């Protein structure tokens, strides 16, 4: 009894887009060590990357964020517009939150800093090939926490009370009486409030609080 030969495994086709020759060579070497991948092309500009992607139809594009003729994010948007199934890994030296969310919003599949080991880029490409519309990044969870965290100073409930009493025009003695604390304690609350708001006096504190939305502007007089 003869057995039929095992059909060849289809490799994942990869296009490298980066203006640094050494980085492209390093990435090519990393992908060629993994038998799942085949590097089918290289480009050094955004325009050439988009053109080659259209001609070669790779499964995954590794896209540098900054290219000589434009942004890798714009190229990513163009590629995503033309294909919902192409995996796109954004690679960058500038791995801040703005760049990460820019890659997410442009339609990338993954975001990897250039400081990461080459194996991480290969792993990101593997993810991008299988789940092109599911974004992944090593720092995504922390970046989301930072983005969702409230901006500006965070006042304690007591500091919020003090702020409202200051807005009502109360003196230190009046605030102390209202809060059932000593004048010394009231002064301490006011001092901490000024420090959080970066204010030197009541007027500055109230103006800053209004600007940050910590206080509502008084209603205009009705005639």
mmCIF file of C-alpha atoms in Angstrom:
data_model
loop_
_atom_site.group_PDB
_atom_site.id
_atom_site.type_symbol
_atom_site.label_atom_id
_atom_site.label_comp_id
_atom_site.label_asym_id
_atom_site.label_seq_id
_atom_site.Cartn_x
_atom_site.Cartn_y
_atom_site.Cartn_z
ATOM 1 C CA UNK A 1 0.000 0.000 0.000
ATOM 2 C CA UNK A 2 1.461 3.359 -1.013
ATOM 3 C CA UNK A 3 0.852 6.579 0.844
ATOM 4 C CA UNK A 4 0.220 9.808 -0.969
ATOM 5 C CA UNK A 5 2.800 12.549 -0.414
ATOM 6 C CA UNK A 6 1.961 15.210 2.150
ATOM 7 C CA UNK A 7 0.849 18.377 0.355
ATOM 8 C CA UNK A 8 3.220 21.322 0.845
ATOM 9 C CA UNK A 9 2.251 23.739 3.588
ATOM 10 C CA UNK A 10 1.262 27.178 2.313
ATOM 11 C CA UNK A 11 3.550 29.782 3.787
ATOM 12 C CA UNK A 12 2.432 33.166 5.099
ATOM 13 C CA UNK A 13 3.619 35.833 2.666
ATOM 14 C CA UNK A 14 5.266 38.867 4.271
ATOM 15 C CA UNK A 15 6.089 42.305 2.845
ATOM 16 C CA UNK A 16 8.658 44.426 4.724
ATOM 17 C CA UNK A 17 8.304 48.223 4.572
ATOM 18 C CA UNK A 18 11.112 50.118 6.322
ATOM 19 C CA UNK A 19 13.579 52.737 5.100
ATOM 20 C CA UNK A 20 16.494 51.201 7.021
ATOM 21 C CA UNK A 21 18.237 48.486 5.043
ATOM 22 C CA UNK A 22 19.731 46.869 8.157
ATOM 23 C CA UNK A 23 16.324 46.575 9.813
ATOM 24 C CA UNK A 24 14.818 44.987 6.700
ATOM 25 C CA UNK A 25 17.722 42.522 6.549
ATOM 26 C CA UNK A 26 17.322 41.655 10.220
ATOM 27 C CA UNK A 27 13.593 41.130 9.830
ATOM 28 C CA UNK A 28 14.058 39.046 6.696
ATOM 29 C CA UNK A 29 16.493 36.836 8.565
ATOM 30 C CA UNK A 30 14.062 36.446 11.486
ATOM 31 C CA UNK A 31 11.182 35.485 9.192
ATOM 32 C CA UNK A 32 13.266 33.129 7.070
ATOM 33 C CA UNK A 33 14.247 31.172 10.198
ATOM 34 C CA UNK A 34 10.548 30.410 10.711
ATOM 35 C CA UNK A 35 9.276 28.015 8.041
ATOM 36 C CA UNK A 36 5.750 29.391 8.380
ATOM 37 C CA UNK A 37 6.758 32.632 6.625
ATOM 38 C CA UNK A 38 8.058 33.714 3.247
ATOM 39 C CA UNK A 39 9.286 37.260 2.619
ATOM 40 C CA UNK A 40 7.948 38.147 -0.813
ATOM 41 C CA UNK A 41 9.043 41.771 -1.046
ATOM 42 C CA UNK A 42 10.703 44.809 0.508
ATOM 43 C CA UNK A 43 10.037 48.535 0.226
ATOM 44 C CA UNK A 44 11.730 51.637 1.635
ATOM 45 C CA UNK A 45 8.893 54.167 1.196
ATOM 46 C CA UNK A 46 5.202 54.343 2.000
ATOM 47 C CA UNK A 47 4.206 54.711 -1.661
ATOM 48 C CA UNK A 48 6.310 51.744 -2.724
ATOM 49 C CA UNK A 49 4.947 49.696 0.170
ATOM 50 C CA UNK A 50 1.345 50.349 -0.845
ATOM 51 C CA UNK A 51 2.169 49.634 -4.500
ATOM 52 C CA UNK A 52 3.925 46.354 -3.697
ATOM 53 C CA UNK A 53 1.142 45.299 -1.342
ATOM 54 C CA UNK A 54 -1.322 45.708 -4.193
ATOM 55 C CA UNK A 55 0.871 43.776 -6.611
ATOM 56 C CA UNK A 56 2.087 40.982 -4.318
ATOM 57 C CA UNK A 57 -1.004 40.573 -2.119
ATOM 58 C CA UNK A 58 0.971 39.560 1.001
ATOM 59 C CA UNK A 59 -0.768 38.034 3.984
ATOM 60 C CA UNK A 60 1.090 40.391 6.338
ATOM 61 C CA UNK A 61 2.759 43.785 5.908
ATOM 62 C CA UNK A 62 5.359 44.960 8.416
ATOM 63 C CA UNK A 63 5.003 48.753 8.249
ATOM 64 C CA UNK A 64 7.454 51.274 9.699
ATOM 65 C CA UNK A 65 5.699 54.226 11.304
ATOM 66 C CA UNK A 66 8.001 56.930 9.877
ATOM 67 C CA UNK A 67 9.013 56.727 6.247
ATOM 68 C CA UNK A 68 10.828 59.241 4.004
ATOM 69 C CA UNK A 69 7.775 60.097 1.914
ATOM 70 C CA UNK A 70 5.096 60.073 4.600
ATOM 71 C CA UNK A 71 3.495 58.371 7.552
ATOM 72 C CA UNK A 72 3.256 54.629 7.891
ATOM 73 C CA UNK A 73 -0.143 55.230 9.498
ATOM 74 C CA UNK A 74 -1.472 56.779 6.291
ATOM 75 C CA UNK A 75 -0.126 53.797 4.360
ATOM 76 C CA UNK A 76 -1.782 51.505 6.916
ATOM 77 C CA UNK A 77 -5.123 53.267 6.389
ATOM 78 C CA UNK A 78 -4.778 52.852 2.631
ATOM 79 C CA UNK A 79 -3.976 49.151 2.968
ATOM 80 C CA UNK A 80 -6.833 48.551 5.385
ATOM 81 C CA UNK A 81 -9.226 50.363 3.082
ATOM 82 C CA UNK A 82 -8.219 48.083 0.225
ATOM 83 C CA UNK A 83 -8.226 44.850 2.231
ATOM 84 C CA UNK A 84 -9.982 43.735 5.405
ATOM 85 C CA UNK A 85 -8.037 40.472 5.546
ATOM 86 C CA UNK A 86 -4.455 41.686 5.209
ATOM 87 C CA UNK A 87 -2.493 41.615 8.451
ATOM 88 C CA UNK A 88 -0.625 44.852 9.224
ATOM 89 C CA UNK A 89 2.053 45.131 11.914
ATOM 90 C CA UNK A 90 3.164 48.691 12.707
ATOM 91 C CA UNK A 91 6.810 48.854 13.732
ATOM 92 C CA UNK A 92 8.216 52.003 15.333
ATOM 93 C CA UNK A 93 11.017 53.611 17.302
ATOM 94 C CA UNK A 94 8.433 55.960 18.837
ATOM 95 C CA UNK A 95 6.294 53.643 20.948
ATOM 96 C CA UNK A 96 4.208 56.157 22.908
ATOM 97 C CA UNK A 97 0.474 56.011 23.585
ATOM 98 C CA UNK A 98 -0.283 58.424 20.719
ATOM 99 C CA UNK A 99 1.504 56.160 18.253
ATOM 100 C CA UNK A 100 -0.134 53.029 19.671
ATOM 101 C CA UNK A 101 -3.659 54.428 19.433
ATOM 102 C CA UNK A 102 -2.846 55.923 16.040
ATOM 103 C CA UNK A 103 -1.986 52.427 14.794
ATOM 104 C CA UNK A 104 -5.185 51.033 16.316
ATOM 105 C CA UNK A 105 -7.334 53.736 14.711
ATOM 106 C CA UNK A 106 -5.591 53.303 11.338
ATOM 107 C CA UNK A 107 -6.634 49.642 11.234
ATOM 108 C CA UNK A 108 -3.367 47.913 12.153
ATOM 109 C CA UNK A 109 -3.413 44.370 13.497
ATOM 110 C CA UNK A 110 -0.468 44.815 15.851
ATOM 111 C CA UNK A 111 1.926 47.433 17.193
ATOM 112 C CA UNK A 112 5.536 46.548 18.066
ATOM 113 C CA UNK A 113 8.392 48.856 19.159
ATOM 114 C CA UNK A 114 11.671 48.449 17.300
ATOM 115 C CA UNK A 115 13.357 47.842 20.643
ATOM 116 C CA UNK A 116 11.500 44.524 20.918
ATOM 117 C CA UNK A 117 13.267 41.282 19.949
ATOM 118 C CA UNK A 118 12.757 40.141 16.346
ATOM 119 C CA UNK A 119 10.854 37.124 17.658
ATOM 120 C CA UNK A 120 8.187 39.528 18.946
ATOM 121 C CA UNK A 121 7.738 40.938 15.451
ATOM 122 C CA UNK A 122 7.387 37.391 14.083
ATOM 123 C CA UNK A 123 4.822 36.568 16.792
ATOM 124 C CA UNK A 124 2.905 39.761 15.944
ATOM 125 C CA UNK A 125 2.936 38.776 12.265
ATOM 126 C CA UNK A 126 1.566 35.347 13.169
ATOM 127 C CA UNK A 127 -1.276 37.028 15.071
ATOM 128 C CA UNK A 128 -1.880 39.496 12.229
ATOM 129 C CA UNK A 129 -2.134 36.689 9.683
ATOM 130 C CA UNK A 130 -4.747 34.793 11.690
ATOM 131 C CA UNK A 131 -6.661 37.749 13.182
ATOM 132 C CA UNK A 132 -6.070 40.846 11.024
ATOM 133 C CA UNK A 133 -8.903 42.826 12.608
ATOM 134 C CA UNK A 134 -7.978 42.051 16.246
ATOM 135 C CA UNK A 135 -5.457 44.643 17.444
ATOM 136 C CA UNK A 136 -2.691 43.593 19.823
ATOM 137 C CA UNK A 137 0.177 45.423 21.529
ATOM 138 C CA UNK A 138 2.313 44.537 24.528
ATOM 139 C CA UNK A 139 1.386 47.762 26.369
ATOM 140 C CA UNK A 140 -2.247 47.954 25.247
ATOM 141 C CA UNK A 141 -3.864 47.309 28.655
ATOM 142 C CA UNK A 142 -1.715 49.923 30.417
ATOM 143 C CA UNK A 143 -2.212 52.409 27.589
ATOM 144 C CA UNK A 144 -5.991 51.952 27.867
ATOM 145 C CA UNK A 145 -5.806 52.607 31.615
ATOM 146 C CA UNK A 146 -3.829 55.781 30.995
ATOM 147 C CA UNK A 147 -6.268 56.982 28.337
ATOM 148 C CA UNK A 148 -9.347 56.245 30.445
ATOM 149 C CA UNK A 149 -7.922 57.766 33.628
ATOM 150 C CA UNK A 150 -9.545 61.123 34.450
ATOM 151 C CA UNK A 151 -7.370 64.057 33.495
ATOM 152 C CA UNK A 152 -6.580 66.954 35.776
ATOM 153 C CA UNK A 153 -6.343 67.056 39.572
ATOM 154 C CA UNK A 154 -8.480 64.611 41.537
ATOM 155 C CA UNK A 155 -10.088 66.221 44.573
ATOM 156 C CA UNK A 156 -11.103 64.329 47.684
ATOM 157 C CA UNK A 157 -14.746 64.682 48.817
ATOM 158 C CA UNK A 158 -13.633 67.086 51.554
ATOM 159 C CA UNK A 159 -11.588 69.181 49.117
ATOM 160 C CA UNK A 160 -14.632 69.331 46.845
ATOM 161 C CA UNK A 161 -16.677 70.684 49.776
ATOM 162 C CA UNK A 162 -14.014 73.283 50.529
ATOM 163 C CA UNK A 163 -13.933 74.336 46.863
ATOM 164 C CA UNK A 164 -17.696 74.866 46.787
ATOM 165 C CA UNK A 165 -17.598 76.850 50.045
ATOM 166 C CA UNK A 166 -14.821 79.040 48.673
ATOM 167 C CA UNK A 167 -16.956 79.598 45.579
ATOM 168 C CA UNK A 168 -19.795 80.682 47.882
ATOM 169 C CA UNK A 169 -17.506 83.373 49.265
ATOM 170 C CA UNK A 170 -17.086 81.895 52.738
ATOM 171 C CA UNK A 171 -14.208 82.953 54.954
ATOM 172 C CA UNK A 172 -11.830 80.505 56.612
ATOM 173 C CA UNK A 173 -13.816 80.846 59.837
ATOM 174 C CA UNK A 174 -17.070 80.206 57.975
ATOM 175 C CA UNK A 175 -15.648 77.120 56.242
ATOM 176 C CA UNK A 176 -14.377 75.771 59.570
ATOM 177 C CA UNK A 177 -17.804 76.263 61.137
ATOM 178 C CA UNK A 178 -19.606 74.679 58.181
ATOM 179 C CA UNK A 179 -17.333 71.598 58.232
ATOM 180 C CA UNK A 180 -17.221 71.352 62.060
ATOM 181 C CA UNK A 181 -13.416 71.595 62.109
ATOM 182 C CA UNK A 182 -10.895 74.022 63.582
ATOM 183 C CA UNK A 183 -9.743 77.036 61.581
ATOM 184 C CA UNK A 184 -6.279 75.461 61.448
ATOM 185 C CA UNK A 185 -7.711 72.309 59.821
ATOM 186 C CA UNK A 186 -9.753 74.426 57.412
ATOM 187 C CA UNK A 187 -6.579 76.317 56.416
ATOM 188 C CA UNK A 188 -4.839 72.979 55.809
ATOM 189 C CA UNK A 189 -7.663 71.819 53.491
ATOM 190 C CA UNK A 190 -7.543 75.103 51.609
ATOM 191 C CA UNK A 191 -3.756 74.932 51.270
ATOM 192 C CA UNK A 192 -3.902 71.379 49.858
ATOM 193 C CA UNK A 193 -6.657 72.428 47.470
ATOM 194 C CA UNK A 194 -4.594 75.376 46.194
ATOM 195 C CA UNK A 195 -1.595 73.075 45.728
ATOM 196 C CA UNK A 196 -3.601 70.590 43.633
ATOM 197 C CA UNK A 197 -4.986 73.378 41.481
ATOM 198 C CA UNK A 198 -1.646 75.152 41.136
ATOM 199 C CA UNK A 199 -3.210 78.283 42.612
ATOM 200 C CA UNK A 200 -1.821 80.954 44.914
ATOM 201 C CA UNK A 201 -5.128 82.395 46.080
ATOM 202 C CA UNK A 202 -8.904 81.976 46.053
ATOM 203 C CA UNK A 203 -9.459 83.743 42.727
ATOM 204 C CA UNK A 204 -6.894 81.600 40.923
ATOM 205 C CA UNK A 205 -8.295 78.437 42.493
ATOM 206 C CA UNK A 206 -11.840 79.246 41.392
ATOM 207 C CA UNK A 207 -10.801 80.179 37.860
ATOM 208 C CA UNK A 208 -8.799 76.953 37.492
ATOM 209 C CA UNK A 209 -11.648 74.881 38.933
ATOM 210 C CA UNK A 210 -14.081 76.428 36.439
ATOM 211 C CA UNK A 211 -11.710 75.746 33.540
ATOM 212 C CA UNK A 212 -11.273 72.103 34.582
ATOM 213 C CA UNK A 213 -14.985 71.556 35.078
ATOM 214 C CA UNK A 214 -14.647 71.051 38.835
ATOM 215 C CA UNK A 215 -17.126 73.864 39.379
ATOM 216 C CA UNK A 216 -20.160 74.902 37.400
ATOM 217 C CA UNK A 217 -20.203 78.442 36.139
ATOM 218 C CA UNK A 218 -22.759 80.581 38.000
ATOM 219 C CA UNK A 219 -26.001 81.159 36.159
ATOM 220 C CA UNK A 220 -26.269 84.440 34.296
ATOM 221 C CA UNK A 221 -28.688 86.882 35.943
ATOM 222 C CA UNK A 222 -32.194 86.782 34.548
ATOM 223 C CA UNK A 223 -34.033 90.004 33.796
#
